[in-house]
């Protein structure tokens, strides 16, 4: 794209103050970044210690979740082995399902949300203001009764199209896509509005249509927010349990959240250790997705605005 | 402000595709003429893609309509036709329909899976749906009739086969006296002279009758279980019926439904009539179970306001709900923003690692988090008291004020990564020159943050904070998993406590009181809560000016 | 020009649609002809759907395979989350999309009947082969609704290395327990019972309560419960309440000891006694504890009766496969082999008498639990029971923590329950 020579508004403050060679001083280091490490470390401890507790439980066969306060006394991977050994609980399959449902939902959510945000940010139309507000308000409805209506809805859809009815991954994805707008649109809308309209203008003068501007220019410029929304959507989908347990009636299509909850809900069986192992593994995809997206979340904007 | 709104919407339609006002575009505004009329999608590829996709959509819709006609789903057919027509109209048009092209995909899913849910709950709020009123009237009649069938005590069992003559089903069985008998629902049992018996002596065939094979029986299961064959002309003798098509028993009906009068009459002659409340009741108030679902008008809403059980602790719960929602937003936002600012530094090493570690609480399955924290906070054995506080017995979850604190603390742990992500995104979008300019003017980092970054951040994140407020207002899970709303209030008969939010209170009233679940009342209450949250949010939106900025 | 273009576009859309439809409809024809064939040979594609928990699933599968081999009907097991399966069942059956069969504890039966989602079944001669209490448990308003397959109840586990002799009553349990604590530094608790620091646990406490002659609802002559007569707050109940407070003060009961903490402590030999059910026995065995299963000790002089839970298969009232479902239950699940397979995965004594005898002869633990259970009373299945738990547990919890006057706390809880039921 022939880049309009506009001043990149979102250049990180780093660029102008290029690192200069100065002798190392502990004090300056601390004032500059050192205290940041300290703060970050404290918060890392806060974030991680309950999870270490779970990790410890997952490595202790037959261990309980409550009351085992000596961490990592036993390290044994038998819980992880057991996890994949039970054919009635296809953990590997759940893992795949979670990835498929989570990633598909995230990608489509980003796509549909970005389209809506583009419309709200670049076009003027009647009901625009109301539209944005209603998107937010609809999602404020307390959802805990939703399972009845979602069940009815999907079972009727399944009568017509069995492939997207109750118990199917596609059906589940569609239900999640119902929440694609709303807060996500708002989040993206705010970011879209920071992209200078003059970029669109210039492209339009070059003869580009709205679709071309959107797909080839805008989407690249707003990559960071797309990554954030994608990640939020992925996390929300992988952790969602209530609706998934209604929709995914077949063990072979269930997600980790639904499958794992069965370990806990067996009130009298003590599956805590295996459950912890499952939960630890369940957190891995989210971390991987975050790592993959991190470069866009942070670095993407520099690349985007320079081009 | 309303003046401002009106102007904006009035102007809007005539300026399709107009640029959004932004600092950089201020000078361009109004200068640009209407876009030249030409094929909007530009290239042929785009056009072909669009046409193929639309064609496929129409094909799917047409196929769906054909299937739905077969299933008598008339309302969905109308909806499909309208929706498909609208989508074609939008994508084949241009000009003012342009925004629609970008909104349709998301809005379509929103309408089907979110708006429908809200509307359905709205409908349920006007019904008596709940335990005891769970299905249709036909189902209720069938269930009462079936439960009214009682096997005659100590009566013998008949080995039977299901047989058929002229399309009518009958039972062929061996009576206790050894006779082989056959009959249908119209013809009482008669003795068969020349039956076929299998090796076990069970009759398997009779002249003039076709015996149904197992697979035939399985294809007509409904008919088979509904088949009743009178023992004799006297209905008082009872009738044969079978559940498994191989053994029949003698039954009598303790209660009989009369379709003409829509009443049930039991053995003592007591008549049960439809009492208009979705159940059959006798004159003296005896009710037959189950009832069925009917609409009850505003009854649920009236109960929501008149029931002393609900209005009693309402004020305290409402105050705490607001406090919880506001404090949750404030604490998670403060911590998330702080962390985002701290980690948003170009020369800092290891930021990637920190970022991954601090969002871990968010990556962990949320329903487990509550359970883990409940364990950590066990007064005597929990990790916090025993290890971190060296054996203290702090009643984290059982003292009213500490429990409130604990709930907020755990919610902070659960919620700050979201704010961290959002704030990281928002910080990235802040113009760097602003900070530079301020620094050049001699402003310190704190001043820069407070008077430049924070206001800008608040503008861009305000809608999300309001959404977060709404979410926490109804944050059922964290409360239910951690404290169940307890410790309980002493002065109410309801199972409501110090950490209950309105939504958990609704849940307990709707699903706990009297042991019966009451979806109707629960829906009515959740609509009331929704209206409350929505009203607060709308006011907040107006206050934050975030929407004014749009115009 | 522009009109032409747009009309052309619309025409092409229509054309594409028609082409796609034609492609679809040919496959549709195949599908519909398939379904008309299936009307002639229905057995081939019929499916019984059964909802069960993950533990039961592997035991049911071989039986289902046998059933399919004999009848051609596929049995599809769907593993459900058992904390909400009853609610899903109640809301899904009326839509016609629910399962044909559900595995459920019997105490949900009242709610199922109240909502018309289960169908009575005639067990015929099979009824005589099942334990009486089990049949009683799946009987509601005079109709039998399910096929029971196991019973479960609590008993008192004793670490024989710490206390070699059977105690005579609950006071003796405490005395022996305290002696063990004093004798051995490793032993920390005289007696263990898994509670919940938030809600108490009336289920596990119930044998102690019944030994004071206290119950929740009055029983009719036939053993069914009368929802109009709540007996919870009576004098016997208040006596029990006073005892609970004393136990709390003495440290015999500790609300902070949850189910898992109690199990772990017993596994480590930190207590001589543990009141629990058969579900925890395998873990205790694995931990290498020498244990005995004692009859439940009486604290108030009367027999200590636990709540008896019965697990059963129920048939949906909207099932379109009732004949097949009934056959599956009465001919395939009410067999020694099936009930023993279910025992093998669940560890609960079978409800079928012959299977129970066989298992009990081979396994003393089963016999010990089973003997207590067969003398027990089924937990009330009436829907009103759901209104009882929260207040009941809350009152016990308050007393364990030493708060309030026992009689007051107890009668207030009973009054609360009464006001909810009315």
XYZ file of C-alpha atoms in Angstrom, chain B residues 37 39 44 47 50-52 54-56 58-60 62-63 66-67 88 92-94 97 129-136 139 143 146-151 157 214-222 224-225 242-246 249 251 289-291 309 374 378-381 393 397-398 480-484 486 488-495 507 511-517 519, chain C residues 2 5-6 8-10 12-14 16-18 20-21 24-25 28 39-43 46 70-71 73 86-91 93-94 110-111 113-125 140-143 145 189 197-199 254-258 261 317-318 320-327 330-331 383-387 390-391 394 398 401 412 415-416 419-421:
184
model
C -21.034 6.067 -7.831
C -19.278 -0.664 -8.182
C -14.661 -8.694 -10.043
C -18.319 -9.230 -6.717
C -20.387 -11.779 -2.813
C -22.753 -13.283 -5.328
C -21.676 -16.819 -4.602
C -25.416 -14.729 -1.186
C -26.500 -17.476 -3.527
C -25.408 -20.110 -1.059
C -30.378 -18.198 -0.294
C -30.038 -21.855 -1.147
C -29.628 -22.761 2.492
C -34.733 -22.205 0.701
C -33.702 -25.644 1.841
C -38.687 -26.745 2.635
C -37.711 -28.702 5.744
C -30.176 -9.841 -0.077
C -27.341 -6.020 -3.424
C -27.919 -2.371 -2.645
C -25.628 0.522 -1.974
C -27.324 0.320 3.070
C -43.215 -22.189 34.265
C -41.433 -24.028 37.038
C -41.677 -27.182 39.085
C -45.157 -28.608 38.806
C -45.863 -26.556 35.677
C -43.209 -27.933 33.449
C -44.790 -29.057 30.185
C -47.890 -28.910 28.049
C -48.325 -34.102 28.647
C -48.834 -38.338 32.914
C -50.516 -43.159 33.278
C -49.848 -42.710 36.994
C -53.520 -43.521 37.568
C -53.083 -46.964 36.020
C -52.569 -49.353 38.880
C -51.757 -52.977 38.580
C -48.837 -61.835 34.726
C -39.552 -57.541 17.593
C -38.512 -54.971 15.030
C -42.156 -54.335 14.100
C -42.964 -53.812 17.755
C -40.047 -51.461 18.143
C -41.301 -49.456 15.196
C -44.685 -48.981 16.856
C -43.678 -48.652 20.483
C -46.046 -45.826 21.263
C -47.949 -50.902 21.914
C -47.631 -49.254 25.324
C -47.694 -54.375 28.499
C -44.610 -52.206 28.841
C -42.141 -54.545 27.213
C -44.256 -56.411 24.632
C -43.543 -59.747 26.301
C -50.343 -57.315 33.605
C -54.505 -52.920 35.415
C -49.755 -33.484 39.820
C -48.306 -32.579 37.386
C -49.821 -29.332 36.166
C -39.854 -12.599 51.717
C -12.510 -21.462 49.176
C -10.442 -22.423 55.110
C -10.050 -20.882 58.577
C -8.188 -23.769 60.142
C -6.554 -25.694 57.339
C -7.601 -18.555 62.493
C -15.496 -16.581 54.685
C -17.648 -16.754 57.775
C -21.948 -18.803 44.681
C -18.689 -20.704 44.483
C -16.997 -18.853 47.286
C -19.583 -18.086 49.956
C -23.025 -19.002 48.594
C -23.390 -16.538 53.401
C -26.576 -15.734 56.712
C -28.614 -12.870 58.046
C -30.180 -13.784 61.374
C -33.323 -11.769 60.941
C -34.911 -13.297 57.869
C -36.450 -16.660 57.194
C -34.863 -16.646 53.776
C -31.540 -18.231 53.109
C -31.668 -17.540 42.427
C -34.963 -22.125 43.087
C -34.742 -22.617 46.812
C -37.906 -21.468 48.471
C -40.359 -24.254 49.105
C -38.104 -26.604 47.211
C -39.807 -25.757 43.946
C -38.073 -24.066 41.092
C -38.690 -20.001 36.372
C -26.551 0.599 -12.749
C -25.904 -4.359 -13.195
C -27.823 -4.753 -10.009
C -27.824 -8.955 -13.155
C -26.260 -9.423 -9.751
C -29.614 -10.424 -8.274
C -26.826 -14.433 -10.632
C -27.527 -14.786 -6.912
C -30.773 -16.538 -7.709
C -26.361 -19.755 -7.737
C -29.040 -20.467 -5.162
C -30.929 -22.711 -7.536
C -26.841 -25.102 -4.908
C -30.363 -26.189 -4.081
C -28.699 -30.271 -2.096
C -32.032 -31.693 -3.087
C -31.986 -34.754 0.224
C -39.876 -47.195 8.635
C -39.949 -50.718 7.321
C -36.957 -51.895 9.318
C -37.016 -49.657 12.345
C -34.842 -51.703 14.604
C -33.286 -46.926 16.667
C -29.957 -59.041 20.557
C -32.395 -56.363 19.450
C -31.210 -51.118 19.099
C -31.853 -33.729 37.381
C -32.607 -30.149 36.386
C -31.571 -30.744 32.798
C -33.775 -33.810 32.725
C -36.792 -31.923 34.056
C -36.402 -29.073 31.603
C -37.995 -34.014 28.725
C -41.066 -31.843 27.969
C -40.512 -36.560 43.832
C -39.472 -33.677 41.626
C -43.117 -37.033 39.315
C -44.244 -33.546 40.215
C -43.080 -32.421 36.782
C -44.427 -35.428 34.947
C -41.098 -36.397 33.405
C -40.872 -40.035 34.467
C -43.089 -42.935 33.572
C -44.087 -45.707 35.986
C -42.743 -49.143 35.140
C -44.067 -52.509 36.113
C -41.219 -54.553 37.511
C -43.367 -57.657 37.720
C -41.594 -60.582 39.299
C -43.883 -42.706 44.737
C -47.600 -42.239 45.383
C -48.030 -45.984 45.080
C -46.368 -46.346 41.677
C -40.914 -45.598 38.770
C -8.753 -36.010 65.955
C -17.592 -24.647 56.587
C -20.320 -22.921 54.626
C -23.295 -25.208 54.890
C -15.241 -29.215 63.514
C -16.908 -27.276 60.726
C -13.587 -26.493 59.085
C -12.930 -30.143 58.345
C -14.242 -30.627 54.852
C -9.552 -32.912 54.749
C -42.420 -40.075 30.234
C -41.847 -38.710 26.738
C -40.741 -42.866 22.187
C -38.943 -46.101 22.893
C -40.717 -47.268 26.007
C -40.891 -50.893 24.996
C -37.189 -50.990 24.264
C -36.375 -49.013 27.389
C -38.454 -51.275 29.602
C -36.866 -54.341 28.036
C -36.049 -55.371 33.249
C -34.293 -57.907 31.031
C -40.022 -32.355 46.523
C -40.462 -30.496 49.804
C -37.185 -32.019 50.966
C -35.298 -29.497 48.820
C -36.558 -26.713 51.078
C -30.174 -25.077 53.720
C -31.794 -24.184 57.030
C -27.157 -23.786 58.635
C -24.189 -22.503 63.864
C -19.488 -23.193 65.999
C -36.054 -21.276 64.184
C -39.969 -22.628 61.445
C -38.114 -21.307 58.413
C -42.777 -21.253 56.166
C -41.112 -22.239 52.892
C -43.136 -25.392 52.442
